[in-house]
Amino acid sequence: MPKNIINHPEWVSIINNNVLFTGIDTNILLKITTKLHEVTVKQDGMIYQQGDEAKGLYLVVSGKVQIFTCSNKKTYILSHASNNHLFGEFLLLGNSIRTTSAVALEDSQLFYLSITDFNNLLKAFPQQFSIIANRVTNRLCWNQITSALRLSPLFWDLSEDIVRALTKELKIESIPANTLLYQKGVTSTELCIVIDGQFQVIKATADSQNIVLDVVGRGETIGEVGVLCDTTRTVDILATRDSMVAKLSRASFEQLLLSFPLQINRAFSKSIANRLSMHKKHKMPAAETFAMVVLSPSIKTQDIAQYLSDAFANQGSTSIVGSEIIDQAFSRKGTAQTDFNHPKNDDLLHWLSEWEIAHRNVIYIVDAELNNWTLRCLREADHIIFIVDATDNPAIGRFETQILNEIESTSKKQTLLIMHDNLQLVPFGTSHWLSPRNVDMHHHVRYSNQSDFDRVARFLTGKAVGLVLGGGGARGFAHIGILRALQQLNIPIDLIGGNSMGALIAAQSAMQWHHKDMIERTMQLCLAGDEFTLPIISIFSGKRMSRGLHAMFGDIHIDDLWHHFYTVSCNISRATLMTHDKGSLLSAVLNSNTPPGLFPPQVSHGDLLVDGALLNNVPVDIMRNYNEEGTIIAVDVNAREDLLNNTEHSGGISGWKVLLNKLNPIASTIKIPNMIETLTRASIIGGLAQRKKMLDGYADLYLQPPVTNFSLRDYKHGEQIAEIGYQYALEEFQTWLKTQA
């Protein structure tokens, strides 16, 4: 326990040496010393951790303390505090959260002043203590700048002395949401560092369409080239949230360059070189702030917010902020409704900024009406989450219309959560919710099913796991074993796609069927075979296959599935690959399961569709479009080489000869595939050429279960193939999980 220091005038000279207390009346300093506590910390002892409640500030009497922050699993050293240095500043209004951690690098003696005592002194001596309060606020702002600089690749290698000199040259500026920071055509004369918030880099096309080229967030910089030389901006920079930036003028930059030529030149050269070498398509960063808009009165908002918060917690520290929480933090009812032009607005902005820095994700709960707090939530959020009850009227109501009008001119992403009873087997009628809306994604969620909320959180934070299952006839039973292994090892599947047999298995997985049911139903379908027909269009009529798939999937739509799903087919009318991610599930699976020559092509809008294996048997590149930032697992059950060691013949061979050979037990066997085997193999050759894509950065994990010894039509061994896939996947996934850890 820290011990209170009472009547120690000798401590006045110590605290007076700190910039926070310089010039303050001696009597006030004496009063402060009566509130100080002495704290002893051993070497390597933690003083406080990021995310802790900020209850007071510290002054180093002796020793040395390191201040650091963690972001995206990386540690960034911000500064060091030694004799007479202050650390641990807090917000003067509202409860404050630590955005950094502090550890003693050696045995240290500290003074501690609690926030309660600080505020009591502020009330008792408002005139003198307001000077100290302003200095604390300035120090807090300086800390935010330092943190942003250390997160920036441009500055993180610079020494503390250079960073300290740099911060003195920076000019802080608040940029409201939907405001241009810089406009195309204007001469660039300064460097801008994002302290908090987010900006879009927008370029207008020849047909007046705006394209988002990049998204710039905390710690990132804008205008390195402009601060070096006169250049005209070629893009617009738009604030998508209420943001705070630090600007470095060219004159200030040149002064720093004179003082630290080698370090500054090296930092800027490296940054510009990195930008010039970024030839790959930019990936949009995951959102960090979310506005939760509940549209159904029957939904318990706090319960849903807590489920989401628990789900987000798996991705990092998460906080829920509603209007009541704001009022409680500031101990004043109505604070959340502060007008944007009110003098107290800056206090609220600083509080929210600190709160967002302290947490990886923040969930803002809007009020049930369009008031100042709701508007603020919409301005602060990167992503809007609309939440409805599946049993409600799907028409857009008045409140939702107001929300949509407010965000219409922004490019904020929108997600729709459709809530269901916990006993709901398969959702239905989803198209009625989606057709009047323009959401980026929707999710079906059961009210008390935490795994459903976890799935949503992974999507929203760019951590979704996608599984791609390739075609391969009977070998595709291995996919079922792989799904079983994933479930056993608690590796989630958030979206799934495939081709041919992979599409059939993926559809069942998206409906959340048990692996035993999947084996049983798939074997029943495949062993039933199909009806031979006059081979004018195809060898088989496809009627039995269609009836079997209809019995499986009925009238279910892809939008109704628990997991996001897609299949691919080849449009032989237009020589293109087709992706099926909406509409009838039955049609999507049929389109992808029509090997040319074996089954009649499916007809869609007059075009002919066949098995997608002609062009892309394992459509992992399609999955990357849906799951840009997440993890992708690809499963390929086909061998690159197959149907080998055939009997040679002189340019032609009679089917009668092959038949008689099979009937003659003493004749030398003629080894040659039948027509079905040849057509099946031919239908996947084009897709095999796409395998390089999986090995070229599309898939994070590429699996090839050892099932190529089974023929493509060896359906009677489905259970055995599934077991081989399961045993193989268990070993592969366990090895992979170790590398991920």
Short mmCIF file of C-alpha atoms in Angstrom, two decimals, residues 19-388:
data_model
loop_
_atom_site.label_atom_id
_atom_site.label_comp_id
_atom_site.label_asym_id
_atom_site.label_seq_id
_atom_site.Cartn_x
_atom_site.Cartn_y
_atom_site.Cartn_z
CA VAL A 19 6.98 21.21 -15.95
CA LEU A 20 3.48 20.45 -14.63
CA PHE A 21 4.06 22.43 -11.43
CA THR A 22 6.59 25.07 -12.53
CA GLY A 23 5.53 28.58 -11.52
CA ILE A 24 2.74 27.41 -9.20
CA ASP A 25 2.41 29.17 -5.83
CA THR A 26 4.42 27.47 -3.06
CA ASN A 27 1.35 27.22 -0.79
CA ILE A 28 -0.47 25.28 -3.50
CA LEU A 29 2.53 22.99 -3.91
CA LEU A 30 2.51 22.36 -0.15
CA LYS A 31 -1.15 21.38 -0.38
CA ILE A 32 -0.28 19.00 -3.22
CA THR A 33 2.47 17.31 -1.17
CA THR A 34 -0.10 16.43 1.51
CA LYS A 35 -2.00 14.42 -1.12
CA LEU A 36 0.99 12.63 -2.59
CA HIS A 37 1.65 8.95 -1.96
CA GLU A 38 5.04 7.31 -2.11
CA VAL A 39 5.22 4.20 -4.29
CA THR A 40 8.18 1.81 -4.46
CA VAL A 41 8.46 -0.42 -7.53
CA LYS A 42 11.05 -3.14 -8.00
CA GLN A 43 12.84 -3.67 -11.31
CA ASP A 44 10.52 -5.20 -13.96
CA GLY A 45 7.51 -4.40 -11.80
CA MET A 46 4.36 -3.37 -13.70
CA ILE A 47 3.00 -0.01 -12.54
CA TYR A 48 -0.15 -0.16 -14.66
CA GLN A 49 -1.31 -1.91 -17.82
CA GLN A 50 -3.05 -0.81 -20.99
CA GLY A 51 -6.80 -1.01 -20.48
CA ASP A 52 -6.67 -0.40 -16.70
CA GLU A 53 -8.76 2.40 -15.26
CA ALA A 54 -6.62 5.54 -14.94
CA LYS A 55 -6.86 6.48 -11.27
CA GLY A 56 -3.95 8.90 -10.96
CA LEU A 57 -0.64 10.17 -12.30
CA TYR A 58 2.96 9.46 -11.32
CA LEU A 59 6.18 11.45 -10.89
CA VAL A 60 9.56 9.68 -10.90
CA VAL A 61 11.62 10.60 -7.82
CA SER A 62 14.38 8.11 -8.66
CA GLY A 63 14.79 5.20 -11.05
CA LYS A 64 13.59 4.72 -14.62
CA VAL A 65 10.22 3.76 -16.12
CA GLN A 66 9.41 2.61 -19.66
CA ILE A 67 6.08 3.60 -21.26
CA PHE A 68 4.86 1.31 -24.04
CA THR A 69 1.72 0.37 -25.92
CA CYS A 70 0.52 -2.78 -27.67
CA SER A 71 -1.28 -2.79 -31.01
CA ASN A 72 -2.05 -5.75 -33.28
CA LYS A 73 0.06 -8.05 -31.10
CA LYS A 74 3.11 -5.78 -31.42
CA THR A 75 4.76 -3.75 -28.65
CA TYR A 76 5.82 -0.15 -29.29
CA ILE A 77 8.08 1.70 -26.84
CA LEU A 78 6.79 5.26 -26.56
CA SER A 79 9.11 6.94 -24.06
CA HIS A 80 11.10 6.65 -20.85
CA ALA A 81 10.53 8.56 -17.61
CA SER A 82 13.41 9.21 -15.21
CA ASN A 83 13.99 11.71 -12.37
CA ASN A 84 11.33 14.45 -12.21
CA HIS A 85 9.49 13.08 -15.25
CA LEU A 86 5.72 12.73 -15.16
CA PHE A 87 3.70 9.85 -16.62
CA GLY A 88 0.22 8.36 -16.39
CA GLU A 89 -1.83 11.45 -17.30
CA PHE A 90 -5.63 11.11 -17.29
CA LEU A 91 -8.75 12.81 -18.60
CA LEU A 92 -10.00 15.55 -16.30
CA LEU A 93 -13.63 14.81 -17.17
CA GLY A 94 -15.10 11.34 -17.30
CA ASN A 95 -13.53 8.10 -16.18
CA SER A 96 -10.30 7.44 -18.03
CA ILE A 97 -8.71 4.25 -19.37
CA ARG A 98 -4.98 3.64 -19.68
CA THR A 99 -3.90 3.69 -23.33
CA THR A 100 -0.37 2.63 -22.40
CA SER A 101 1.47 0.35 -19.99
CA ALA A 102 4.29 1.33 -17.60
CA VAL A 103 7.07 -0.90 -16.26
CA ALA A 104 10.02 -0.10 -13.98
CA LEU A 105 13.33 -0.71 -15.76
CA GLU A 106 15.12 -0.46 -12.41
CA ASP A 107 14.16 -0.11 -8.76
CA SER A 108 12.16 3.13 -8.70
CA GLN A 109 10.67 5.57 -6.22
CA LEU A 110 7.53 7.35 -7.41
CA PHE A 111 5.05 9.97 -6.26
CA TYR A 112 1.40 9.22 -6.94
CA LEU A 113 -1.49 11.72 -7.08
CA SER A 114 -4.94 10.19 -7.40
CA ILE A 115 -7.52 11.62 -9.78
CA THR A 116 -9.89 12.10 -6.83
CA ASP A 117 -7.38 14.24 -4.94
CA PHE A 118 -6.50 16.10 -8.13
CA ASN A 119 -10.14 17.04 -8.76
CA ASN A 120 -10.64 18.04 -5.11
CA LEU A 121 -7.62 20.37 -5.36
CA LEU A 122 -9.02 21.75 -8.61
CA LYS A 123 -12.28 22.61 -6.84
CA ALA A 124 -10.49 24.08 -3.80
CA PHE A 125 -8.02 26.21 -5.80
CA PRO A 126 -9.66 26.74 -9.21
CA GLN A 127 -7.53 29.66 -10.36
CA GLN A 128 -4.08 28.16 -9.69
CA PHE A 129 -5.04 24.55 -10.33
CA SER A 130 -6.69 25.34 -13.66
CA ILE A 131 -3.17 26.10 -14.93
CA ILE A 132 -2.08 22.61 -13.86
CA ALA A 133 -5.24 21.13 -15.37
CA ASN A 134 -4.50 22.75 -18.73
CA ARG A 135 -0.98 21.36 -18.61
CA VAL A 136 -2.35 17.86 -17.91
CA THR A 137 -4.65 18.21 -20.93
CA ASN A 138 -1.74 19.32 -23.09
CA ARG A 139 0.37 16.43 -21.81
CA LEU A 140 -2.42 14.02 -22.68
CA CYS A 141 -2.56 15.42 -26.19
CA TRP A 142 1.23 15.10 -26.43
CA ASN A 143 0.95 11.46 -25.36
CA GLN A 144 -1.60 10.79 -28.11
CA ILE A 145 0.73 12.35 -30.66
CA THR A 146 3.71 10.35 -29.41
CA SER A 147 1.68 7.15 -29.55
CA ALA A 148 0.54 7.88 -33.10
CA LEU A 149 4.12 8.65 -34.16
CA ARG A 150 5.42 5.41 -32.69
CA LEU A 151 2.72 3.45 -34.54
CA SER A 152 3.76 5.07 -37.82
CA PRO A 153 6.29 3.20 -40.00
CA LEU A 154 7.68 6.62 -40.91
CA PHE A 155 8.71 7.50 -37.35
CA TRP A 156 9.01 4.32 -35.30
CA ASP A 157 12.80 4.04 -35.79
CA LEU A 158 13.48 7.61 -34.67
CA SER A 159 15.06 8.28 -31.28
CA GLU A 160 13.11 9.77 -28.38
CA ASP A 161 14.98 13.06 -28.77
CA ILE A 162 13.89 13.39 -32.40
CA VAL A 163 10.29 12.43 -31.61
CA ARG A 164 10.25 14.99 -28.79
CA ALA A 165 11.57 17.68 -31.15
CA LEU A 166 9.06 16.64 -33.80
CA THR A 167 6.06 16.92 -31.48
CA LYS A 168 7.01 20.50 -30.62
CA GLU A 169 6.69 21.41 -34.31
CA LEU A 170 3.29 19.78 -34.87
CA LYS A 171 0.01 21.64 -35.11
CA ILE A 172 -3.06 19.75 -33.87
CA GLU A 173 -6.30 20.04 -35.81
CA SER A 174 -9.74 18.43 -35.46
CA ILE A 175 -11.41 17.32 -38.71
CA PRO A 176 -15.19 16.69 -38.54
CA ALA A 177 -16.64 13.62 -40.24
CA ASN A 178 -17.46 13.96 -43.97
CA THR A 179 -15.03 16.88 -44.30
CA LEU A 180 -12.20 17.11 -46.83
CA LEU A 181 -8.78 17.25 -45.22
CA TYR A 182 -7.16 17.92 -48.60
CA GLN A 183 -8.66 18.56 -52.01
CA LYS A 184 -7.46 17.44 -55.41
CA GLY A 185 -5.60 20.15 -57.31
CA VAL A 186 -4.28 21.98 -54.23
CA THR A 187 -0.53 22.32 -53.76
CA SER A 188 0.80 20.05 -51.03
CA THR A 189 3.01 21.86 -48.50
CA GLU A 190 2.69 19.81 -45.30
CA LEU A 191 2.82 16.36 -43.81
CA CYS A 192 -0.22 15.10 -41.93
CA ILE A 193 -0.17 12.41 -39.21
CA VAL A 194 -3.46 10.80 -38.16
CA ILE A 195 -3.72 10.83 -34.36
CA ASP A 196 -7.25 9.48 -34.22
CA GLY A 197 -9.99 8.76 -36.75
CA GLN A 198 -9.96 7.62 -40.34
CA PHE A 199 -9.62 9.08 -43.84
CA GLN A 200 -10.31 7.80 -47.33
CA VAL A 201 -8.09 8.49 -50.31
CA ILE A 202 -10.55 9.11 -53.16
CA LYS A 203 -9.89 9.42 -56.88
CA ALA A 204 -12.53 10.48 -59.40
CA THR A 205 -12.74 8.44 -62.61
CA ALA A 206 -13.40 9.76 -66.10
CA ASP A 207 -17.12 9.01 -65.69
CA SER A 208 -17.26 10.97 -62.39
CA GLN A 209 -17.30 7.89 -60.19
CA ASN A 210 -15.35 8.02 -56.91
CA ILE A 211 -12.96 5.15 -56.21
CA VAL A 212 -11.53 4.58 -52.73
CA LEU A 213 -7.84 3.92 -53.32
CA ASP A 214 -6.78 3.66 -49.71
CA VAL A 215 -7.91 4.08 -46.12
CA VAL A 216 -5.62 5.93 -43.70
CA GLY A 217 -5.94 5.42 -39.96
CA ARG A 218 -4.20 6.14 -36.68
CA GLY A 219 -0.43 6.43 -36.95
CA GLU A 220 -0.44 6.65 -40.74
CA THR A 221 0.79 9.65 -42.69
CA ILE A 222 -0.39 11.71 -45.66
CA GLY A 223 1.83 13.90 -47.82
CA GLU A 224 5.45 12.76 -47.41
CA VAL A 225 6.23 13.90 -50.96
CA GLY A 226 4.39 17.20 -50.51
CA VAL A 227 6.49 18.23 -47.54
CA LEU A 228 9.66 17.58 -49.55
CA CYS A 229 8.73 19.51 -52.69
CA ASP A 230 5.88 21.42 -54.31
CA THR A 231 3.42 18.89 -55.72
CA THR A 232 -0.23 19.13 -56.61
CA ARG A 233 -2.55 16.70 -54.86
CA THR A 234 -4.07 14.22 -57.29
CA VAL A 235 -6.70 12.84 -54.90
CA ASP A 236 -9.20 13.98 -52.28
CA ILE A 237 -8.64 13.03 -48.63
CA LEU A 238 -11.99 12.69 -46.82
CA ALA A 239 -12.57 12.20 -43.09
CA THR A 240 -14.99 9.31 -42.64
CA ARG A 241 -15.11 9.88 -38.87
CA ASP A 242 -14.55 12.75 -36.48
CA SER A 243 -10.76 12.76 -36.60
CA MET A 244 -7.70 14.45 -35.14
CA VAL A 245 -4.50 15.08 -37.09
CA ALA A 246 -1.08 16.59 -36.45
CA LYS A 247 0.35 18.74 -39.25
CA LEU A 248 4.03 19.35 -39.94
CA SER A 249 4.71 22.35 -42.17
CA ARG A 250 7.51 22.39 -44.72
CA ALA A 251 9.34 25.07 -42.72
CA SER A 252 9.23 22.93 -39.57
CA PHE A 253 10.30 19.88 -41.55
CA GLU A 254 13.30 21.76 -42.94
CA GLN A 255 14.26 22.84 -39.42
CA LEU A 256 14.16 19.22 -38.25
CA LEU A 257 16.16 18.21 -41.32
CA LEU A 258 18.90 20.67 -40.35
CA SER A 259 19.00 19.29 -36.80
CA PHE A 260 18.80 15.57 -37.65
CA PRO A 261 19.71 15.23 -41.34
CA LEU A 262 20.73 11.57 -41.46
CA GLN A 263 17.81 10.16 -39.44
CA ILE A 264 15.09 12.27 -41.07
CA ASN A 265 16.38 11.63 -44.61
CA ARG A 266 16.57 7.91 -43.96
CA ALA A 267 13.04 7.76 -42.51
CA PHE A 268 11.43 9.67 -45.39
CA SER A 269 13.39 7.82 -48.08
CA LYS A 270 12.33 4.48 -46.64
CA SER A 271 8.68 5.55 -46.41
CA ILE A 272 8.52 6.83 -49.99
CA ALA A 273 10.31 3.72 -51.30
CA ASN A 274 7.81 1.50 -49.50
CA ARG A 275 4.89 3.37 -51.04
CA LEU A 276 6.36 3.13 -54.54
CA SER A 277 6.89 -0.61 -54.14
CA MET A 278 3.29 -1.26 -53.09
CA HIS A 279 2.13 -2.72 -56.41
CA LYS A 280 -0.49 -5.05 -55.00
CA LYS A 281 -4.10 -4.08 -54.57
CA HIS A 282 -4.61 -2.30 -51.26
CA LYS A 283 -6.68 -4.19 -48.73
CA MET A 284 -9.24 -2.19 -46.81
CA PRO A 285 -8.45 -2.38 -43.09
CA ALA A 286 -10.94 -3.95 -40.73
CA ALA A 287 -13.28 -1.68 -38.83
CA GLU A 288 -12.62 -0.84 -35.19
CA THR A 289 -15.64 1.27 -34.22
CA PHE A 290 -19.20 0.09 -34.76
CA ALA A 291 -22.57 1.80 -34.44
CA MET A 292 -25.23 -0.67 -33.31
CA VAL A 293 -28.68 0.28 -34.62
CA VAL A 294 -31.49 -1.87 -33.19
CA LEU A 295 -34.61 -1.61 -35.36
CA SER A 296 -36.92 -4.11 -33.65
CA PRO A 297 -38.50 -3.03 -30.33
CA SER A 298 -38.62 -6.63 -29.08
CA ILE A 299 -34.83 -6.94 -29.14
CA LYS A 300 -33.02 -6.41 -25.83
CA THR A 301 -30.31 -4.01 -26.92
CA GLN A 302 -27.96 -4.48 -23.97
CA ASP A 303 -28.07 -8.28 -24.29
CA ILE A 304 -27.12 -8.16 -27.97
CA ALA A 305 -24.40 -5.59 -27.26
CA GLN A 306 -22.92 -7.85 -24.59
CA TYR A 307 -22.94 -10.89 -26.88
CA LEU A 308 -21.18 -8.83 -29.55
CA SER A 309 -18.71 -7.45 -27.02
CA ASP A 310 -17.86 -10.96 -25.81
CA ALA A 311 -17.33 -11.98 -29.43
CA PHE A 312 -15.13 -8.98 -30.20
CA ALA A 313 -13.12 -9.67 -27.05
CA ASN A 314 -11.60 -12.66 -28.84
CA GLN A 315 -10.06 -10.18 -31.29
CA GLY A 316 -8.89 -7.66 -28.64
CA SER A 317 -10.15 -5.43 -25.84
CA THR A 318 -13.68 -4.21 -26.50
CA SER A 319 -15.96 -1.63 -24.92
CA ILE A 320 -19.66 -0.80 -25.17
CA VAL A 321 -20.52 2.91 -25.12
CA GLY A 322 -24.08 4.21 -24.92
CA SER A 323 -25.56 7.56 -23.95
CA GLU A 324 -26.13 6.44 -20.35
CA ILE A 325 -22.47 5.44 -20.01
CA ILE A 326 -21.38 8.87 -21.24
CA ASP A 327 -23.66 10.63 -18.75
CA GLN A 328 -22.32 8.46 -15.92
CA ALA A 329 -18.69 9.04 -16.95
CA PHE A 330 -19.15 12.81 -16.80
CA SER A 331 -21.52 12.68 -13.80
CA ARG A 332 -23.93 14.90 -15.68
CA LYS A 333 -27.17 13.86 -17.32
CA GLY A 334 -27.42 15.00 -20.92
CA THR A 335 -23.67 15.05 -21.63
CA ALA A 336 -24.15 12.50 -24.42
CA GLN A 337 -26.51 14.94 -26.16
CA THR A 338 -23.90 17.72 -26.24
CA ASP A 339 -24.27 19.79 -29.39
CA PHE A 340 -21.40 19.56 -31.87
CA ASN A 341 -20.87 23.34 -31.67
CA HIS A 342 -21.00 23.52 -27.86
CA PRO A 343 -17.76 24.49 -26.02
CA LYS A 344 -17.97 21.22 -24.07
CA ASN A 345 -17.92 19.22 -27.32
CA ASP A 346 -14.11 19.09 -27.23
CA ASP A 347 -14.19 17.43 -23.79
CA LEU A 348 -16.46 14.70 -25.13
CA LEU A 349 -14.32 14.27 -28.25
CA HIS A 350 -11.16 13.88 -26.16
CA TRP A 351 -12.89 11.31 -23.95
CA LEU A 352 -14.06 9.29 -26.95
CA SER A 353 -10.63 9.54 -28.55
CA GLU A 354 -8.91 8.20 -25.44
CA TRP A 355 -11.53 5.48 -25.13
CA GLU A 356 -10.99 4.34 -28.73
CA ILE A 357 -7.22 4.34 -28.32
CA ALA A 358 -7.54 2.24 -25.16
CA HIS A 359 -9.69 -0.44 -26.82
CA ARG A 360 -9.21 -2.50 -29.96
CA ASN A 361 -12.93 -2.28 -30.73
CA VAL A 362 -15.68 0.05 -29.55
CA ILE A 363 -19.41 -0.66 -29.93
CA TYR A 364 -21.48 2.52 -29.93
CA ILE A 365 -25.14 1.93 -29.06
CA VAL A 366 -27.34 4.50 -30.77
CA ASP A 367 -30.44 5.79 -29.04
CA ALA A 368 -33.88 4.80 -30.31
CA GLU A 369 -34.28 8.19 -31.98
CA LEU A 370 -32.25 10.52 -34.17
CA ASN A 371 -30.71 12.77 -31.50
CA ASN A 372 -27.21 14.19 -31.01
CA TRP A 373 -25.89 10.98 -29.48
CA THR A 374 -27.19 8.88 -32.37
CA LEU A 375 -25.62 11.31 -34.84
CA ARG A 376 -22.34 11.17 -32.93
CA CYS A 377 -22.35 7.36 -33.01
CA LEU A 378 -22.84 7.42 -36.78
CA ARG A 379 -19.96 9.90 -37.15
CA GLU A 380 -17.61 7.92 -34.91
CA ALA A 381 -18.31 4.50 -36.44
CA ASP A 382 -16.41 2.81 -39.25
CA HIS A 383 -19.21 0.29 -39.69
CA ILE A 384 -22.98 0.41 -39.11
CA ILE A 385 -24.67 -2.74 -37.74
CA PHE A 386 -28.44 -2.89 -38.23
CA ILE A 387 -30.21 -5.48 -36.07
CA VAL A 388 -33.71 -6.83 -36.74
#
